[in-house]
PDB file of C-alpha atoms in Angstrom:
ATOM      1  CA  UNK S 236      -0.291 -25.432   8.887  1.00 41.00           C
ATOM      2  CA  UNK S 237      -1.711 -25.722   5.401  1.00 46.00           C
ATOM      3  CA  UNK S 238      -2.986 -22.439   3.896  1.00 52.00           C
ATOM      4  CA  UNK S 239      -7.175 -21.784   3.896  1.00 50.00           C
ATOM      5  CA  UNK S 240      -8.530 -23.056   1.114  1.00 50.00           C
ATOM      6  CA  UNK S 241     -10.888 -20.115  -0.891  1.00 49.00           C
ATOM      7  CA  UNK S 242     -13.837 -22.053   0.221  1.00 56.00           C
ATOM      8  CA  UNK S 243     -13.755 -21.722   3.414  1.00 74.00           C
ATOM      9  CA  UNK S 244     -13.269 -17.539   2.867  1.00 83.00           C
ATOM     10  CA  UNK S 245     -15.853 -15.236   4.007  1.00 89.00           C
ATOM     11  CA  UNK S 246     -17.170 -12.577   1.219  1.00 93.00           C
ATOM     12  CA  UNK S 247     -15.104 -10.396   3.298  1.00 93.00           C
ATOM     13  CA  UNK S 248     -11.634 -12.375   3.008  1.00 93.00           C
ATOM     14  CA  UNK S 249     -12.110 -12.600  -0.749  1.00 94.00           C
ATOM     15  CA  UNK S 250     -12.874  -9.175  -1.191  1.00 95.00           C
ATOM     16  CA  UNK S 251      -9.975  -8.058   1.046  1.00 95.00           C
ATOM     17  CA  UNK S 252      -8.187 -10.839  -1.343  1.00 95.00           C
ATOM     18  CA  UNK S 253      -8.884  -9.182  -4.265  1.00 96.00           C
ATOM     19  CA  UNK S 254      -8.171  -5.475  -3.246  1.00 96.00           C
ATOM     20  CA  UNK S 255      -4.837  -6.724  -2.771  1.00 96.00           C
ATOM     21  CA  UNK S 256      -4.485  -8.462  -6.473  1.00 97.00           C
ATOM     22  CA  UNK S 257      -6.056  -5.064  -7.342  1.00 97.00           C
ATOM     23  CA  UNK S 258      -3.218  -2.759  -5.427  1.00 96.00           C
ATOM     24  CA  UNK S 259      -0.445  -5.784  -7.003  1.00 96.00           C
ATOM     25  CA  UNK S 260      -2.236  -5.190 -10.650  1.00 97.00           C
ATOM     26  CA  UNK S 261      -1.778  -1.329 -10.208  1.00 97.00           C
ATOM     27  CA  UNK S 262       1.359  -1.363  -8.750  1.00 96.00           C
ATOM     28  CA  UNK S 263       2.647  -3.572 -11.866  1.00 96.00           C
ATOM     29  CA  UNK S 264       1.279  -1.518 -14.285  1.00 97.00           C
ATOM     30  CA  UNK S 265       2.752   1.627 -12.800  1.00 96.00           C
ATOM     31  CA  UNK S 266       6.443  -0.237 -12.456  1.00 96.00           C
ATOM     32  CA  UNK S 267       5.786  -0.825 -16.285  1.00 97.00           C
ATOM     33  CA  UNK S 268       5.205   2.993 -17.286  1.00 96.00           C
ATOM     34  CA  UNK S 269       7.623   3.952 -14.841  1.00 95.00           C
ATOM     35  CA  UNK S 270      10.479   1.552 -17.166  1.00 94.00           C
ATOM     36  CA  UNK S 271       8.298   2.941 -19.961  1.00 94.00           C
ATOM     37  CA  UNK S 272       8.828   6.954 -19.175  1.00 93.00           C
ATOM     38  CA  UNK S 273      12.815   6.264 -18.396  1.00 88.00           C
ATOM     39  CA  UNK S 274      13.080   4.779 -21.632  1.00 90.00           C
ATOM     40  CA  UNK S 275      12.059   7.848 -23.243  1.00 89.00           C
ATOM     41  CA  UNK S 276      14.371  10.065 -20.968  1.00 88.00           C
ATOM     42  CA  UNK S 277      17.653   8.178 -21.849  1.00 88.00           C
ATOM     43  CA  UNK S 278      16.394   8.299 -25.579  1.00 89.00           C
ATOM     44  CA  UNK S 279      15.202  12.065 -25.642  1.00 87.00           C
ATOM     45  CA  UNK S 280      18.314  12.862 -24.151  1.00 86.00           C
ATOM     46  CA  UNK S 281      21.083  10.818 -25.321  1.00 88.00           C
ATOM     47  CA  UNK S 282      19.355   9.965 -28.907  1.00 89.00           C
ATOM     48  CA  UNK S 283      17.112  13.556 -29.986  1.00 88.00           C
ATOM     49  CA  UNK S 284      18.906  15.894 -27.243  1.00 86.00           C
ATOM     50  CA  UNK S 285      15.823  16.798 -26.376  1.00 85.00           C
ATOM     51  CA  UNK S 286      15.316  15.984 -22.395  1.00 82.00           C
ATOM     52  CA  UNK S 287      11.610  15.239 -21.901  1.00 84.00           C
ATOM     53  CA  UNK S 288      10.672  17.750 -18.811  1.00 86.00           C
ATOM     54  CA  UNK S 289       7.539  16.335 -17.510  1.00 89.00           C
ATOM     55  CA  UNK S 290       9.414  12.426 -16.936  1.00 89.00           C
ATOM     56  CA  UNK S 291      10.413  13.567 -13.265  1.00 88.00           C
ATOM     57  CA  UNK S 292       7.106  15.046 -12.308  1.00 91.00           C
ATOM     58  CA  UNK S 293       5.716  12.182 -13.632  1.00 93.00           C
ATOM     59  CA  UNK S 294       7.839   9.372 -12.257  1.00 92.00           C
ATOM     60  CA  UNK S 295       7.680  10.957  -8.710  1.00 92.00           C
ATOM     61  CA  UNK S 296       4.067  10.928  -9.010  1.00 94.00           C
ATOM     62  CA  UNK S 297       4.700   6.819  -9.743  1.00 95.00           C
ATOM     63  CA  UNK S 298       6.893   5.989  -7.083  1.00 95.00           C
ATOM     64  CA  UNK S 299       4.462   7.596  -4.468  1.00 96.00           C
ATOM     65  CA  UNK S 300       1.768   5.285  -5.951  1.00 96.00           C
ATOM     66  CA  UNK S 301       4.029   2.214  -5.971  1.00 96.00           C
ATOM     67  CA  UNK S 302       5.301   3.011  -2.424  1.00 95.00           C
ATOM     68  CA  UNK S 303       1.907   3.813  -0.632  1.00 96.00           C
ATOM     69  CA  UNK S 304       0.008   0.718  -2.630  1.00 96.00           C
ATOM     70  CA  UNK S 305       2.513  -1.349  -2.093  1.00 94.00           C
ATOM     71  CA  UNK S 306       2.903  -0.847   1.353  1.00 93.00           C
ATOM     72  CA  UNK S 307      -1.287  -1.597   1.447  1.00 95.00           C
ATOM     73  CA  UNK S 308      -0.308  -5.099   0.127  1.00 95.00           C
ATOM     74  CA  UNK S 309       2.637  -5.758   2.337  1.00 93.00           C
ATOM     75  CA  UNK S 310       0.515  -5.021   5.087  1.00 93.00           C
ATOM     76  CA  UNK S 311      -2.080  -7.550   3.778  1.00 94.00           C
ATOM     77  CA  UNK S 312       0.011 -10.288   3.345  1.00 92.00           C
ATOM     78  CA  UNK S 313       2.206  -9.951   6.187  1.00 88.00           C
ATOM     79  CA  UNK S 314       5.302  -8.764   4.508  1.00 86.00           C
ATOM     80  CA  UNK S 315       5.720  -4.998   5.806  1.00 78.00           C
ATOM     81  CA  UNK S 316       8.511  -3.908   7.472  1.00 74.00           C
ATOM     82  CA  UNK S 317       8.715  -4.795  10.952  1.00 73.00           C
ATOM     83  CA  UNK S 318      11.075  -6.266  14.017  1.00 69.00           C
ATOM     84  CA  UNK S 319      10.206  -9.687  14.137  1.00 73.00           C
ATOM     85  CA  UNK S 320      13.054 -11.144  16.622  1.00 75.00           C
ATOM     86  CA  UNK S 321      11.191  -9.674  19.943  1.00 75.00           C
ATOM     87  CA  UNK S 322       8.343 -11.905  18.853  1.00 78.00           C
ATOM     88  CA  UNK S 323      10.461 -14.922  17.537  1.00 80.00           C
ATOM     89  CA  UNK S 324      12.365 -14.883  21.071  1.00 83.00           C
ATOM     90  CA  UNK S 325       9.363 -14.901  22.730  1.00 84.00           C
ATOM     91  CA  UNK S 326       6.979 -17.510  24.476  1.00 90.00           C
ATOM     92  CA  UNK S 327       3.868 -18.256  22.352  1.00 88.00           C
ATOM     93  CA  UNK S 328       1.596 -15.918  24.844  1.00 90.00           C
ATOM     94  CA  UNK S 329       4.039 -13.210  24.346  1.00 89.00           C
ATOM     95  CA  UNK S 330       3.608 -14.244  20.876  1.00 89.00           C
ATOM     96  CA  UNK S 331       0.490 -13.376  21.003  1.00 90.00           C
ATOM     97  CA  UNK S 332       0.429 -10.127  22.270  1.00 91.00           C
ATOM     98  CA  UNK S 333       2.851  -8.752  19.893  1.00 89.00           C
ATOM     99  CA  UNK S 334       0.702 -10.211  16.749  1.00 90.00           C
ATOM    100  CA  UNK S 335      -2.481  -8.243  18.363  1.00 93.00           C
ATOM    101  CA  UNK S 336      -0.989  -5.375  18.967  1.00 92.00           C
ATOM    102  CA  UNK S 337       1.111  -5.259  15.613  1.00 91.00           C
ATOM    103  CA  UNK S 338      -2.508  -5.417  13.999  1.00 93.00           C
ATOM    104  CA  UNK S 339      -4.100  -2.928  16.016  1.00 96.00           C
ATOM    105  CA  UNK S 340      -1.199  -0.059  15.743  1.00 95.00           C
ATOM    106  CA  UNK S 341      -1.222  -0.681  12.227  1.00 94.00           C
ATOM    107  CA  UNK S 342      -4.989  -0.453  11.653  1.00 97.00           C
ATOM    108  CA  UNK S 343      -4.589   2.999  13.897  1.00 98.00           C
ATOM    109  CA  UNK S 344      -1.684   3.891  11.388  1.00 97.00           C
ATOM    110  CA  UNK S 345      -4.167   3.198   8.581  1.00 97.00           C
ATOM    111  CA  UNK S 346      -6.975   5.420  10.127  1.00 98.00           C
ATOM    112  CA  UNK S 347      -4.151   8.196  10.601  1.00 98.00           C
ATOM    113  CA  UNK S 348      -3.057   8.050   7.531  1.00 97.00           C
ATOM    114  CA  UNK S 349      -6.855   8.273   5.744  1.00 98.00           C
ATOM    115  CA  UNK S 350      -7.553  10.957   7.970  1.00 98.00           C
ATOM    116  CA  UNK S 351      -4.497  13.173   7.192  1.00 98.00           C
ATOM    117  CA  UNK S 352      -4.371  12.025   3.903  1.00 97.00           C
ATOM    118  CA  UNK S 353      -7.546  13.131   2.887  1.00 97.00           C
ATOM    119  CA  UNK S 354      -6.918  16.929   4.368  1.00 97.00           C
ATOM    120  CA  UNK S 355      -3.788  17.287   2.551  1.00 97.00           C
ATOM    121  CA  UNK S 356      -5.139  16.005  -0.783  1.00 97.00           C
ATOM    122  CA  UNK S 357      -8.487  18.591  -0.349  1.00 97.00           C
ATOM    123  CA  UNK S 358      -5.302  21.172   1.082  1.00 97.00           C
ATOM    124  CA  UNK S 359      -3.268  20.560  -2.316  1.00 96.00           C
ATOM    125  CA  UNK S 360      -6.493  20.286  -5.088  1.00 96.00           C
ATOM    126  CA  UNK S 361      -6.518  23.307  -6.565  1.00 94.00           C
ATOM    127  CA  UNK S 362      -3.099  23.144  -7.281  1.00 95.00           C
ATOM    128  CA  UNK S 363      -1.270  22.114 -10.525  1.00 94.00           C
ATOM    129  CA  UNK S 364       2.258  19.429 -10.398  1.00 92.00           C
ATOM    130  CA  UNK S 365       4.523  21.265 -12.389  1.00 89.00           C
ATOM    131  CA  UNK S 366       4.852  20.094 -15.897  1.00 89.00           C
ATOM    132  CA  UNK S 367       2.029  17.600 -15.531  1.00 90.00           C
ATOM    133  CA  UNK S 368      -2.014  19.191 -15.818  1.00 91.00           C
ATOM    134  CA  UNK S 369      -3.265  17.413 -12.820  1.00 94.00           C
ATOM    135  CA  UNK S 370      -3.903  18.324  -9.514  1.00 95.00           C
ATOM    136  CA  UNK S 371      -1.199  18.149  -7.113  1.00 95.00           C
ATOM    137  CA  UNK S 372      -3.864  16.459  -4.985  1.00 95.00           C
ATOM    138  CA  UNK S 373      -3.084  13.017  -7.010  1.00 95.00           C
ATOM    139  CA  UNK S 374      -0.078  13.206  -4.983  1.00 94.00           C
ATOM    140  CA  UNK S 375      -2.099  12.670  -1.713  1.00 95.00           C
ATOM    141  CA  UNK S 376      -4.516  10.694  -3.022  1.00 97.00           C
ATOM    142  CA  UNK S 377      -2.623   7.267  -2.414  1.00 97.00           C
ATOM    143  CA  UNK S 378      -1.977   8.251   1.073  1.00 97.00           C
ATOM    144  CA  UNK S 379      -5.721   8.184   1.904  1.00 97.00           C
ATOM    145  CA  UNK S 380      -6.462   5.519  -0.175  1.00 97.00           C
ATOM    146  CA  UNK S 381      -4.043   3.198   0.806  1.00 97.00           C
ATOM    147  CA  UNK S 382      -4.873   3.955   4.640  1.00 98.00           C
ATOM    148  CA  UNK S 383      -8.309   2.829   3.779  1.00 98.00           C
ATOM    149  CA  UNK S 384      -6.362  -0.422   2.595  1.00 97.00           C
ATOM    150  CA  UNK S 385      -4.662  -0.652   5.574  1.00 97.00           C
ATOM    151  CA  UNK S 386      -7.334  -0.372   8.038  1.00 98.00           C
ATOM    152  CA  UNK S 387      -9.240  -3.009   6.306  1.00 97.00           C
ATOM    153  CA  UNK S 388      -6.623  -5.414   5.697  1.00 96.00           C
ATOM    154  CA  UNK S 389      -5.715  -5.149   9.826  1.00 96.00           C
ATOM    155  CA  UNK S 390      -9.409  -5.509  10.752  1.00 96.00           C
ATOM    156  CA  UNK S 391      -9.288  -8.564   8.506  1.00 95.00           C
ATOM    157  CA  UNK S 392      -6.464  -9.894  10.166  1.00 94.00           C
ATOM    158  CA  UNK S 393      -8.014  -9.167  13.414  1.00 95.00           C
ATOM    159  CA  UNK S 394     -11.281 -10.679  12.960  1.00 94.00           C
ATOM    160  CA  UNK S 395      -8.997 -13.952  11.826  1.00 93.00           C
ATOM    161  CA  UNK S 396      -6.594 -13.577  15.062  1.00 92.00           C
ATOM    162  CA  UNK S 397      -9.945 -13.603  17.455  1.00 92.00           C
ATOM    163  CA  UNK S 398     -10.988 -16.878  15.436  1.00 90.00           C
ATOM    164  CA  UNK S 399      -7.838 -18.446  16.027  1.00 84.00           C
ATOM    165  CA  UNK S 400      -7.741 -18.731  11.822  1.00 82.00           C
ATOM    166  CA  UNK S 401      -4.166 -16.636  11.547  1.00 64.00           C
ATOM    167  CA  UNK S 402      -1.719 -18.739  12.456  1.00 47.00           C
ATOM    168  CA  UNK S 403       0.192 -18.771   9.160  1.00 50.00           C
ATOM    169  CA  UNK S 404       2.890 -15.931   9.032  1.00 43.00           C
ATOM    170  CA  UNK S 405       2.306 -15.151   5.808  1.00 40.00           C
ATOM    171  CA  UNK S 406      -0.451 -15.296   3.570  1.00 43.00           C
TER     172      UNK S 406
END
């Protein structure tokens, strides 16, 4: 089945649409200072002798971003981690079922995750990361944030499941 053409998006596909190019955008920026802040490990320690301290605090705080965003976008186009063969093997009602229910557990993860999220980042704000002057609360914040993310893009692909629109496996 041919993908949707934009045109035929509601305003709430194309904004779900481009939260995701957002979340890719971000994610690409932060692979890029992530490269970026390893580069200047290797050369402050191999080249001045002079090991940079904050780089691990810093790249930690990266990968956490990359992980949780990314994770937001897999979910949105259809590429997160799951166990496909139980639905493959199965009859097309069967099928069905596990495609609902795959979008419903993860829009309950995504609530869950907004939820707890949020209480550790308030739990962690008025601490510091070590070596880096920002709240260890930017740690947490991706959690919530990309719970929000995936709550919205499983309601989207809910809404499309009950219009009989999301047949495509991937976006």
């Amino acid at each position: 089945m041919p993908k949707q053409s934009s045109i035929n998006k509601s305003i709430f596909d194309k904004i779900l649409d481009f939260l995701c190019q957002v979340n890719v955008v971000f994610t690409g920026i932060a692979l890029v200072f992530l490269t970026i802040i390893f580069g200047w490990l290797v050369f402050g320690r191999y080249v001045l002798n002079a090991t940079p301290t904050w780089v691990e605090q810093a790249s930690l705080l990266l990968v956490v971003y990359i992980g949780f965003f990314g994770g937001a976008v897999g979910v949105h186009k259809k590429t997160h981690l799951g166990v496909a063969v139980f639905k493959e093997l199965s009859p097309r009602p069967v099928k069905l079922v596990f495609e609902f229910l795959n979008h419903i557990l993860l829009g309950i993860f995504g609530v869950v995750m907004t939820f707890y999220g949020y209480q550790l980042m308030i739990f962690k704000w008025a601490s510091k990361i070590p070596l880096l002057p920002i709240s260890e609360g930017f740690r947490a914040l991706p959690i919530m944030l990309s719970g929000v993310l995936i709550f919205l893009f499983s309601v989207g692909h809910l809404i499309h499941f009950f219009k009989g629109t999301d047949q495509n496996e991937t976006q």
